[in-house]
């Protein structure tokens, strides 16, 4: 009965994307070299993009590849190269006693709780959307227009706020990463400023 | 017909757990940032799954904003990592312990 509701292609796409996601994610937290972790992160992000396409979020899949794999991971790689490639986590002792078992227990409780919540809950399906004027989300192709309409009408204020946020982030990053001037340079400039 | 939405939700929960475990156990600030990205992507996947199930575009719009905030967060975070590295020549979070009691 259940098997009739989905096709082999859907299952195949799901298995592919979840393999990419989980293998990449485990590899991120296991490998020692940060460069390898960044490349594994690309694998995971690509798997998430595949899952987005399978769930008819086409624009988000493209943005996922461009923004995450294209910009964020490249930024990670820039910083890794800047700080030194072969820098590994040297100390293998735990400064906090029992950190790993506690972390594992907490994560297992969280994931188990989430999956139990999903299994025991009944999600309302087929509800009409509130963001796009009650029209249901188009599946397949064609909800890019709906997403754009929602972002530029219902969420216009949030959209403009993200512009401010990005400006603040750029200015903050430039200020943080700027090389500090030496004290004598600052003093010279100060004297010139006082004299003029 | 697509696979049930619960399958994707389980994958997202596992991805979130993996990211959380990495964040709690890894020492390098860079890898911790990558684990935060993993957790953000798990939440994005959940948003998109529910957007499909509920037929509501609001979930996809939320993912859009999460991506923007994640980009800003990574920019500032890596700027902080570079600034800390200049001062300490290390990105291990265990060595940043001036504030401990």
PDB file of C-alpha atoms in Angstrom:
ATOM      1  CA  UNK A   1       0.000   0.000   0.000  1.00  0.00           C
ATOM      2  CA  UNK A   2       2.696   2.405   1.013  1.00  0.00           C
ATOM      3  CA  UNK A   3       5.010   1.158  -1.696  1.00  0.00           C
ATOM      4  CA  UNK A   4       2.579   2.289  -4.340  1.00  0.00           C
ATOM      5  CA  UNK A   5       2.784   5.931  -3.311  1.00  0.00           C
ATOM      6  CA  UNK A   6       6.337   6.553  -4.413  1.00  0.00           C
ATOM      7  CA  UNK A   7       8.417   5.497  -7.342  1.00  0.00           C
ATOM      8  CA  UNK A   8      11.763   3.867  -7.723  1.00  0.00           C
ATOM      9  CA  UNK A   9      13.266   7.076  -9.036  1.00  0.00           C
ATOM     10  CA  UNK A  10      12.237   8.969  -5.904  1.00  0.00           C
ATOM     11  CA  UNK A  11      13.785   6.302  -3.707  1.00  0.00           C
ATOM     12  CA  UNK A  12      16.933   6.312  -5.794  1.00  0.00           C
ATOM     13  CA  UNK A  13      17.287  10.088  -5.507  1.00  0.00           C
ATOM     14  CA  UNK A  14      16.623   9.921  -1.786  1.00  0.00           C
ATOM     15  CA  UNK A  15      19.238   7.206  -1.231  1.00  0.00           C
ATOM     16  CA  UNK A  16      21.802   9.083  -3.317  1.00  0.00           C
ATOM     17  CA  UNK A  17      21.278  12.387  -1.552  1.00  0.00           C
ATOM     18  CA  UNK A  18      21.233  10.904   1.928  1.00  0.00           C
ATOM     19  CA  UNK A  19      24.389   8.917   1.227  1.00  0.00           C
ATOM     20  CA  UNK A  20      26.115  12.091   0.042  1.00  0.00           C
ATOM     21  CA  UNK A  21      24.837  14.007   3.066  1.00  0.00           C
ATOM     22  CA  UNK A  22      25.701  11.487   5.754  1.00  0.00           C
ATOM     23  CA  UNK A  23      29.045  10.287   4.363  1.00  0.00           C
ATOM     24  CA  UNK A  24      30.172  13.880   3.853  1.00  0.00           C
ATOM     25  CA  UNK A  25      29.025  14.928   7.317  1.00  0.00           C
ATOM     26  CA  UNK A  26      30.734  12.030   9.087  1.00  0.00           C
ATOM     27  CA  UNK A  27      33.862  12.715   7.076  1.00  0.00           C
ATOM     28  CA  UNK A  28      33.810  16.378   8.166  1.00  0.00           C
ATOM     29  CA  UNK A  29      33.962  15.488  11.834  1.00  0.00           C
ATOM     30  CA  UNK A  30      36.359  12.535  11.462  1.00  0.00           C
ATOM     31  CA  UNK A  31      39.176  13.691   9.203  1.00  0.00           C
ATOM     32  CA  UNK A  32      42.178  15.434  10.733  1.00  0.00           C
ATOM     33  CA  UNK A  33      43.159  17.750   7.922  1.00  0.00           C
ATOM     34  CA  UNK A  34      40.926  20.862   7.737  1.00  0.00           C
ATOM     35  CA  UNK A  35      41.251  20.953   3.933  1.00  0.00           C
ATOM     36  CA  UNK A  36      39.788  17.465   3.704  1.00  0.00           C
ATOM     37  CA  UNK A  37      37.019  18.541   6.079  1.00  0.00           C
ATOM     38  CA  UNK A  38      36.176  21.473   3.793  1.00  0.00           C
ATOM     39  CA  UNK A  39      36.036  19.187   0.741  1.00  0.00           C
ATOM     40  CA  UNK A  40      33.813  16.763   2.651  1.00  0.00           C
ATOM     41  CA  UNK A  41      31.599  19.721   3.523  1.00  0.00           C
ATOM     42  CA  UNK A  42      31.139  20.321  -0.215  1.00  0.00           C
ATOM     43  CA  UNK A  43      29.953  16.715  -0.596  1.00  0.00           C
ATOM     44  CA  UNK A  44      27.363  17.220   2.137  1.00  0.00           C
ATOM     45  CA  UNK A  45      26.195  20.547   0.692  1.00  0.00           C
ATOM     46  CA  UNK A  46      25.855  18.940  -2.723  1.00  0.00           C
ATOM     47  CA  UNK A  47      23.751  16.155  -1.233  1.00  0.00           C
ATOM     48  CA  UNK A  48      21.510  18.727   0.418  1.00  0.00           C
ATOM     49  CA  UNK A  49      21.157  20.462  -2.956  1.00  0.00           C
ATOM     50  CA  UNK A  50      20.074  17.136  -4.501  1.00  0.00           C
ATOM     51  CA  UNK A  51      17.502  16.756  -1.734  1.00  0.00           C
ATOM     52  CA  UNK A  52      16.290  20.295  -2.461  1.00  0.00           C
ATOM     53  CA  UNK A  53      15.770  19.488  -6.144  1.00  0.00           C
ATOM     54  CA  UNK A  54      13.951  16.273  -5.241  1.00  0.00           C
ATOM     55  CA  UNK A  55      11.574  18.316  -3.111  1.00  0.00           C
ATOM     56  CA  UNK A  56      10.953  20.906  -5.831  1.00  0.00           C
ATOM     57  CA  UNK A  57      13.008  23.694  -4.274  1.00  0.00           C
ATOM     58  CA  UNK A  58      14.872  24.500  -7.470  1.00  0.00           C
ATOM     59  CA  UNK A  59      15.971  28.030  -6.684  1.00  0.00           C
ATOM     60  CA  UNK A  60      17.250  27.012  -3.262  1.00  0.00           C
ATOM     61  CA  UNK A  61      19.239  24.161  -4.786  1.00  0.00           C
ATOM     62  CA  UNK A  62      20.954  26.584  -7.151  1.00  0.00           C
ATOM     63  CA  UNK A  63      21.557  29.047  -4.332  1.00  0.00           C
ATOM     64  CA  UNK A  64      22.885  26.208  -2.197  1.00  0.00           C
ATOM     65  CA  UNK A  65      25.531  25.357  -4.775  1.00  0.00           C
ATOM     66  CA  UNK A  66      26.430  28.970  -5.544  1.00  0.00           C
ATOM     67  CA  UNK A  67      26.393  30.410  -2.032  1.00  0.00           C
ATOM     68  CA  UNK A  68      27.587  27.478   0.045  1.00  0.00           C
ATOM     69  CA  UNK A  69      29.837  25.443  -2.215  1.00  0.00           C
ATOM     70  CA  UNK A  70      30.876  28.434  -4.264  1.00  0.00           C
ATOM     71  CA  UNK A  71      31.380  31.100  -1.639  1.00  0.00           C
ATOM     72  CA  UNK A  72      31.366  29.806   1.918  1.00  0.00           C
ATOM     73  CA  UNK A  73      33.559  26.748   1.386  1.00  0.00           C
ATOM     74  CA  UNK A  74      35.960  28.807  -0.720  1.00  0.00           C
ATOM     75  CA  UNK A  75      36.118  31.281   2.158  1.00  0.00           C
ATOM     76  CA  UNK A  76      36.887  28.388   4.503  1.00  0.00           C
ATOM     77  CA  UNK A  77      39.643  27.193   2.179  1.00  0.00           C
ATOM     78  CA  UNK A  78      41.074  30.713   1.952  1.00  0.00           C
ATOM     79  CA  UNK A  79      41.308  30.951   5.732  1.00  0.00           C
ATOM     80  CA  UNK A  80      42.745  27.427   6.044  1.00  0.00           C
ATOM     81  CA  UNK A  81      45.447  28.258   3.498  1.00  0.00           C
ATOM     82  CA  UNK A  82      46.065  31.590   5.179  1.00  0.00           C
ATOM     83  CA  UNK A  83      46.542  30.012   8.587  1.00  0.00           C
ATOM     84  CA  UNK A  84      48.677  27.121   7.330  1.00  0.00           C
ATOM     85  CA  UNK A  85      47.668  23.915   5.597  1.00  0.00           C
ATOM     86  CA  UNK A  86      49.316  21.267   7.707  1.00  0.00           C
ATOM     87  CA  UNK A  87      48.081  22.519  11.034  1.00  0.00           C
ATOM     88  CA  UNK A  88      46.444  19.615  12.819  1.00  0.00           C
ATOM     89  CA  UNK A  89      44.849  19.197  16.172  1.00  0.00           C
ATOM     90  CA  UNK A  90      47.883  18.188  18.146  1.00  0.00           C
ATOM     91  CA  UNK A  91      46.727  17.276  21.617  1.00  0.00           C
ATOM     92  CA  UNK A  92      44.740  14.100  21.846  1.00  0.00           C
ATOM     93  CA  UNK A  93      44.000  14.368  25.563  1.00  0.00           C
ATOM     94  CA  UNK A  94      40.634  15.667  26.621  1.00  0.00           C
ATOM     95  CA  UNK A  95      40.883  18.782  28.790  1.00  0.00           C
ATOM     96  CA  UNK A  96      37.334  18.122  29.869  1.00  0.00           C
ATOM     97  CA  UNK A  97      36.940  14.700  31.427  1.00  0.00           C
ATOM     98  CA  UNK A  98      34.389  12.583  29.616  1.00  0.00           C
ATOM     99  CA  UNK A  99      33.618  15.199  27.005  1.00  0.00           C
ATOM    100  CA  UNK A 100      33.160  12.724  24.175  1.00  0.00           C
ATOM    101  CA  UNK A 101      30.818  10.313  25.996  1.00  0.00           C
ATOM    102  CA  UNK A 102      28.713  13.196  27.268  1.00  0.00           C
ATOM    103  CA  UNK A 103      28.588  14.751  23.807  1.00  0.00           C
ATOM    104  CA  UNK A 104      27.608  11.413  22.288  1.00  0.00           C
ATOM    105  CA  UNK A 105      24.901  10.866  24.904  1.00  0.00           C
ATOM    106  CA  UNK A 106      23.486  14.340  24.420  1.00  0.00           C
ATOM    107  CA  UNK A 107      23.458  13.994  20.655  1.00  0.00           C
ATOM    108  CA  UNK A 108      21.815  10.564  20.813  1.00  0.00           C
ATOM    109  CA  UNK A 109      19.128  11.898  23.152  1.00  0.00           C
ATOM    110  CA  UNK A 110      18.513  14.852  20.837  1.00  0.00           C
ATOM    111  CA  UNK A 111      18.345  12.800  17.643  1.00  0.00           C
ATOM    112  CA  UNK A 112      16.271  10.084  19.301  1.00  0.00           C
ATOM    113  CA  UNK A 113      13.891  12.702  20.628  1.00  0.00           C
ATOM    114  CA  UNK A 114      13.552  14.306  17.207  1.00  0.00           C
ATOM    115  CA  UNK A 115      12.874  10.998  15.470  1.00  0.00           C
ATOM    116  CA  UNK A 116      10.418   9.941  18.186  1.00  0.00           C
ATOM    117  CA  UNK A 117       8.656  13.273  17.816  1.00  0.00           C
ATOM    118  CA  UNK A 118       8.409  12.731  14.078  1.00  0.00           C
ATOM    119  CA  UNK A 119       7.160   9.175  14.458  1.00  0.00           C
ATOM    120  CA  UNK A 120       4.505  10.007  17.027  1.00  0.00           C
ATOM    121  CA  UNK A 121       3.269  13.262  15.554  1.00  0.00           C
ATOM    122  CA  UNK A 122       0.644  13.708  12.922  1.00  0.00           C
ATOM    123  CA  UNK A 123       1.575  16.426  10.492  1.00  0.00           C
ATOM    124  CA  UNK A 124      -1.180  18.260   8.733  1.00  0.00           C
ATOM    125  CA  UNK A 125      -0.661  17.839   5.020  1.00  0.00           C
ATOM    126  CA  UNK A 126      -2.122  19.741   2.129  1.00  0.00           C
ATOM    127  CA  UNK A 127      -2.826  22.871   4.156  1.00  0.00           C
ATOM    128  CA  UNK A 128      -3.117  26.048   2.163  1.00  0.00           C
ATOM    129  CA  UNK A 129      -0.152  28.337   2.342  1.00  0.00           C
ATOM    130  CA  UNK A 130      -0.320  31.619   4.192  1.00  0.00           C
ATOM    131  CA  UNK A 131       2.636  33.272   2.519  1.00  0.00           C
ATOM    132  CA  UNK A 132       1.467  33.130  -1.073  1.00  0.00           C
ATOM    133  CA  UNK A 133      -2.102  34.234  -0.692  1.00  0.00           C
ATOM    134  CA  UNK A 134      -3.534  30.817  -0.008  1.00  0.00           C
ATOM    135  CA  UNK A 135      -2.281  29.292  -3.235  1.00  0.00           C
ATOM    136  CA  UNK A 136      -0.682  25.892  -2.733  1.00  0.00           C
ATOM    137  CA  UNK A 137       3.008  25.519  -3.462  1.00  0.00           C
ATOM    138  CA  UNK A 138       3.525  24.375  -7.009  1.00  0.00           C
ATOM    139  CA  UNK A 139       5.506  21.174  -7.251  1.00  0.00           C
ATOM    140  CA  UNK A 140       7.704  20.235 -10.130  1.00  0.00           C
ATOM    141  CA  UNK A 141       8.752  23.392 -11.889  1.00  0.00           C
ATOM    142  CA  UNK A 142       7.381  26.815 -11.370  1.00  0.00           C
ATOM    143  CA  UNK A 143       7.615  27.677  -7.683  1.00  0.00           C
ATOM    144  CA  UNK A 144      10.560  29.995  -8.225  1.00  0.00           C
ATOM    145  CA  UNK A 145       8.013  32.665  -9.101  1.00  0.00           C
ATOM    146  CA  UNK A 146       6.065  31.901  -5.940  1.00  0.00           C
ATOM    147  CA  UNK A 147       9.212  32.117  -3.834  1.00  0.00           C
ATOM    148  CA  UNK A 148      10.182  35.417  -5.423  1.00  0.00           C
ATOM    149  CA  UNK A 149       6.712  36.838  -4.873  1.00  0.00           C
ATOM    150  CA  UNK A 150       6.764  35.783  -1.231  1.00  0.00           C
ATOM    151  CA  UNK A 151      10.224  37.224  -0.611  1.00  0.00           C
ATOM    152  CA  UNK A 152       9.441  40.546  -2.284  1.00  0.00           C
ATOM    153  CA  UNK A 153       5.978  41.053  -0.778  1.00  0.00           C
ATOM    154  CA  UNK A 154       5.323  39.174   2.455  1.00  0.00           C
ATOM    155  CA  UNK A 155       8.943  39.143   3.585  1.00  0.00           C
ATOM    156  CA  UNK A 156      10.034  42.433   2.072  1.00  0.00           C
ATOM    157  CA  UNK A 157      11.017  43.955   5.407  1.00  0.00           C
ATOM    158  CA  UNK A 158      13.100  40.899   6.342  1.00  0.00           C
ATOM    159  CA  UNK A 159      14.653  40.966   2.883  1.00  0.00           C
ATOM    160  CA  UNK A 160      15.724  44.584   3.298  1.00  0.00           C
ATOM    161  CA  UNK A 161      17.022  43.792   6.772  1.00  0.00           C
ATOM    162  CA  UNK A 162      19.276  41.093   5.303  1.00  0.00           C
ATOM    163  CA  UNK A 163      20.829  43.756   3.083  1.00  0.00           C
ATOM    164  CA  UNK A 164      21.727  45.770   6.190  1.00  0.00           C
ATOM    165  CA  UNK A 165      22.991  42.597   7.855  1.00  0.00           C
ATOM    166  CA  UNK A 166      25.283  41.798   4.936  1.00  0.00           C
ATOM    167  CA  UNK A 167      26.706  45.333   4.927  1.00  0.00           C
ATOM    168  CA  UNK A 168      27.368  45.104   8.665  1.00  0.00           C
ATOM    169  CA  UNK A 169      28.993  41.690   8.220  1.00  0.00           C
ATOM    170  CA  UNK A 170      31.286  42.928   5.441  1.00  0.00           C
ATOM    171  CA  UNK A 171      32.382  45.993   7.397  1.00  0.00           C
ATOM    172  CA  UNK A 172      32.862  43.917  10.541  1.00  0.00           C
ATOM    173  CA  UNK A 173      34.927  41.286   8.743  1.00  0.00           C
ATOM    174  CA  UNK A 174      37.163  43.940   7.178  1.00  0.00           C
ATOM    175  CA  UNK A 175      37.684  45.594  10.553  1.00  0.00           C
ATOM    176  CA  UNK A 176      38.407  42.278  12.279  1.00  0.00           C
ATOM    177  CA  UNK A 177      40.798  40.923   9.683  1.00  0.00           C
ATOM    178  CA  UNK A 178      42.646  44.189   9.077  1.00  0.00           C
ATOM    179  CA  UNK A 179      46.259  44.110  10.079  1.00  0.00           C
ATOM    180  CA  UNK A 180      46.845  46.206  13.158  1.00  0.00           C
ATOM    181  CA  UNK A 181      49.126  49.161  12.613  1.00  0.00           C
ATOM    182  CA  UNK A 182      52.263  49.461  14.662  1.00  0.00           C
ATOM    183  CA  UNK A 183      52.253  51.906  17.540  1.00  0.00           C
ATOM    184  CA  UNK A 184      54.805  54.327  15.999  1.00  0.00           C
ATOM    185  CA  UNK A 185      52.700  54.615  12.834  1.00  0.00           C
ATOM    186  CA  UNK A 186      49.683  55.479  14.918  1.00  0.00           C
ATOM    187  CA  UNK A 187      51.714  58.046  16.868  1.00  0.00           C
ATOM    188  CA  UNK A 188      53.059  59.641  13.676  1.00  0.00           C
ATOM    189  CA  UNK A 189      49.593  59.999  12.291  1.00  0.00           C
ATOM    190  CA  UNK A 190      48.378  61.380  15.581  1.00  0.00           C
ATOM    191  CA  UNK A 191      51.077  64.063  15.626  1.00  0.00           C
ATOM    192  CA  UNK A 192      50.322  65.035  12.032  1.00  0.00           C
ATOM    193  CA  UNK A 193      46.671  65.195  12.859  1.00  0.00           C
ATOM    194  CA  UNK A 194      47.311  67.447  15.866  1.00  0.00           C
ATOM    195  CA  UNK A 195      49.648  69.721  13.899  1.00  0.00           C
ATOM    196  CA  UNK A 196      47.380  70.307  10.964  1.00  0.00           C
TER     197      UNK A 196
ATOM    198  CA  UNK B   1       5.106  10.544  -6.297  1.00  0.00           C
ATOM    199  CA  UNK B   2       8.001  11.430  -4.090  1.00  0.00           C
ATOM    200  CA  UNK B   3       9.241   9.499  -1.085  1.00  0.00           C
ATOM    201  CA  UNK B   4       7.553  10.203   2.265  1.00  0.00           C
ATOM    202  CA  UNK B   5       8.653  13.406   3.921  1.00  0.00           C
ATOM    203  CA  UNK B   6       9.587  11.526   7.097  1.00  0.00           C
ATOM    204  CA  UNK B   7      12.573   9.975   5.337  1.00  0.00           C
ATOM    205  CA  UNK B   8      14.082  13.363   4.637  1.00  0.00           C
ATOM    206  CA  UNK B   9      13.273  14.494   8.171  1.00  0.00           C
ATOM    207  CA  UNK B  10      15.172  11.524   9.600  1.00  0.00           C
ATOM    208  CA  UNK B  11      18.178  12.308   7.398  1.00  0.00           C
ATOM    209  CA  UNK B  12      18.019  15.928   8.547  1.00  0.00           C
ATOM    210  CA  UNK B  13      17.888  14.831  12.200  1.00  0.00           C
ATOM    211  CA  UNK B  14      20.924  12.583  11.681  1.00  0.00           C
ATOM    212  CA  UNK B  15      22.776  15.397   9.933  1.00  0.00           C
ATOM    213  CA  UNK B  16      21.968  17.726  12.821  1.00  0.00           C
ATOM    214  CA  UNK B  17      23.243  15.139  15.296  1.00  0.00           C
ATOM    215  CA  UNK B  18      26.484  14.622  13.415  1.00  0.00           C
ATOM    216  CA  UNK B  19      27.052  18.370  13.283  1.00  0.00           C
ATOM    217  CA  UNK B  20      26.280  18.776  16.980  1.00  0.00           C
ATOM    218  CA  UNK B  21      28.671  15.962  17.928  1.00  0.00           C
ATOM    219  CA  UNK B  22      31.426  17.488  15.830  1.00  0.00           C
ATOM    220  CA  UNK B  23      30.816  20.909  17.343  1.00  0.00           C
ATOM    221  CA  UNK B  24      31.041  19.479  20.864  1.00  0.00           C
ATOM    222  CA  UNK B  25      34.146  17.359  20.345  1.00  0.00           C
ATOM    223  CA  UNK B  26      36.392  19.056  17.776  1.00  0.00           C
ATOM    224  CA  UNK B  27      39.008  21.542  18.946  1.00  0.00           C
ATOM    225  CA  UNK B  28      39.776  23.554  15.827  1.00  0.00           C
ATOM    226  CA  UNK B  29      37.621  26.655  15.490  1.00  0.00           C
ATOM    227  CA  UNK B  30      37.516  26.203  11.715  1.00  0.00           C
ATOM    228  CA  UNK B  31      36.118  22.678  11.906  1.00  0.00           C
ATOM    229  CA  UNK B  32      33.631  23.850  14.534  1.00  0.00           C
ATOM    230  CA  UNK B  33      32.384  26.429  12.049  1.00  0.00           C
ATOM    231  CA  UNK B  34      31.972  23.694   9.447  1.00  0.00           C
ATOM    232  CA  UNK B  35      29.924  21.695  11.945  1.00  0.00           C
ATOM    233  CA  UNK B  36      27.695  24.732  12.485  1.00  0.00           C
ATOM    234  CA  UNK B  37      27.185  24.796   8.719  1.00  0.00           C
ATOM    235  CA  UNK B  38      26.171  21.135   8.864  1.00  0.00           C
ATOM    236  CA  UNK B  39      23.559  21.902  11.529  1.00  0.00           C
ATOM    237  CA  UNK B  40      22.237  24.879   9.550  1.00  0.00           C
ATOM    238  CA  UNK B  41      21.899  22.675   6.479  1.00  0.00           C
ATOM    239  CA  UNK B  42      19.999  20.080   8.493  1.00  0.00           C
ATOM    240  CA  UNK B  43      17.525  22.766   9.516  1.00  0.00           C
ATOM    241  CA  UNK B  44      17.287  23.978   5.918  1.00  0.00           C
ATOM    242  CA  UNK B  45      16.488  20.457   4.768  1.00  0.00           C
ATOM    243  CA  UNK B  46      13.737  20.237   7.385  1.00  0.00           C
ATOM    244  CA  UNK B  47      12.310  23.570   6.244  1.00  0.00           C
ATOM    245  CA  UNK B  48      12.195  22.458   2.618  1.00  0.00           C
ATOM    246  CA  UNK B  49      10.640  19.100   3.530  1.00  0.00           C
ATOM    247  CA  UNK B  50       7.854  20.741   5.492  1.00  0.00           C
ATOM    248  CA  UNK B  51       7.436  23.331   2.751  1.00  0.00           C
ATOM    249  CA  UNK B  52       6.737  20.502   0.342  1.00  0.00           C
ATOM    250  CA  UNK B  53       4.435  18.653   2.730  1.00  0.00           C
ATOM    251  CA  UNK B  54       2.396  21.662   3.770  1.00  0.00           C
ATOM    252  CA  UNK B  55       2.341  23.203   0.317  1.00  0.00           C
ATOM    253  CA  UNK B  56       3.542  26.504   1.750  1.00  0.00           C
ATOM    254  CA  UNK B  57       6.297  28.609   0.273  1.00  0.00           C
ATOM    255  CA  UNK B  58       7.121  30.142   3.665  1.00  0.00           C
ATOM    256  CA  UNK B  59       9.511  27.282   4.426  1.00  0.00           C
ATOM    257  CA  UNK B  60      11.512  27.986   1.300  1.00  0.00           C
ATOM    258  CA  UNK B  61      11.571  31.697   2.100  1.00  0.00           C
ATOM    259  CA  UNK B  62      12.934  30.838   5.560  1.00  0.00           C
ATOM    260  CA  UNK B  63      15.703  28.786   3.979  1.00  0.00           C
ATOM    261  CA  UNK B  64      16.546  31.786   1.820  1.00  0.00           C
ATOM    262  CA  UNK B  65      17.035  33.961   4.903  1.00  0.00           C
ATOM    263  CA  UNK B  66      18.930  31.234   6.757  1.00  0.00           C
ATOM    264  CA  UNK B  67      21.401  31.102   3.861  1.00  0.00           C
ATOM    265  CA  UNK B  68      21.948  34.865   4.019  1.00  0.00           C
ATOM    266  CA  UNK B  69      22.479  34.813   7.768  1.00  0.00           C
ATOM    267  CA  UNK B  70      24.824  31.815   7.453  1.00  0.00           C
ATOM    268  CA  UNK B  71      26.923  33.673   4.897  1.00  0.00           C
ATOM    269  CA  UNK B  72      27.158  36.711   7.182  1.00  0.00           C
ATOM    270  CA  UNK B  73      27.943  34.519  10.176  1.00  0.00           C
ATOM    271  CA  UNK B  74      30.754  32.695   8.392  1.00  0.00           C
ATOM    272  CA  UNK B  75      32.251  35.977   7.206  1.00  0.00           C
ATOM    273  CA  UNK B  76      32.381  37.484  10.687  1.00  0.00           C
ATOM    274  CA  UNK B  77      33.348  34.194  12.315  1.00  0.00           C
ATOM    275  CA  UNK B  78      36.287  33.588  10.029  1.00  0.00           C
ATOM    276  CA  UNK B  79      37.337  37.211  10.539  1.00  0.00           C
ATOM    277  CA  UNK B  80      37.394  36.528  14.277  1.00  0.00           C
ATOM    278  CA  UNK B  81      39.381  33.321  13.705  1.00  0.00           C
ATOM    279  CA  UNK B  82      41.961  35.221  11.660  1.00  0.00           C
ATOM    280  CA  UNK B  83      42.191  37.951  14.307  1.00  0.00           C
ATOM    281  CA  UNK B  84      42.636  35.374  17.078  1.00  0.00           C
ATOM    282  CA  UNK B  85      45.245  33.523  15.027  1.00  0.00           C
ATOM    283  CA  UNK B  86      47.252  36.727  14.568  1.00  0.00           C
ATOM    284  CA  UNK B  87      47.388  37.182  18.325  1.00  0.00           C
ATOM    285  CA  UNK B  88      47.778  33.572  19.485  1.00  0.00           C
ATOM    286  CA  UNK B  89      49.176  31.621  16.490  1.00  0.00           C
ATOM    287  CA  UNK B  90      46.596  28.932  17.137  1.00  0.00           C
ATOM    288  CA  UNK B  91      42.982  28.222  16.309  1.00  0.00           C
ATOM    289  CA  UNK B  92      42.431  25.665  19.047  1.00  0.00           C
ATOM    290  CA  UNK B  93      39.578  26.763  21.261  1.00  0.00           C
ATOM    291  CA  UNK B  94      41.165  25.126  24.299  1.00  0.00           C
ATOM    292  CA  UNK B  95      43.900  27.728  24.373  1.00  0.00           C
ATOM    293  CA  UNK B  96      41.445  30.612  24.546  1.00  0.00           C
ATOM    294  CA  UNK B  97      40.980  30.357  28.269  1.00  0.00           C
ATOM    295  CA  UNK B  98      41.637  33.830  29.649  1.00  0.00           C
ATOM    296  CA  UNK B  99      38.117  34.147  30.955  1.00  0.00           C
ATOM    297  CA  UNK B 100      37.991  30.949  32.973  1.00  0.00           C
ATOM    298  CA  UNK B 101      37.408  31.385  36.687  1.00  0.00           C
TER     299      UNK B 101
END
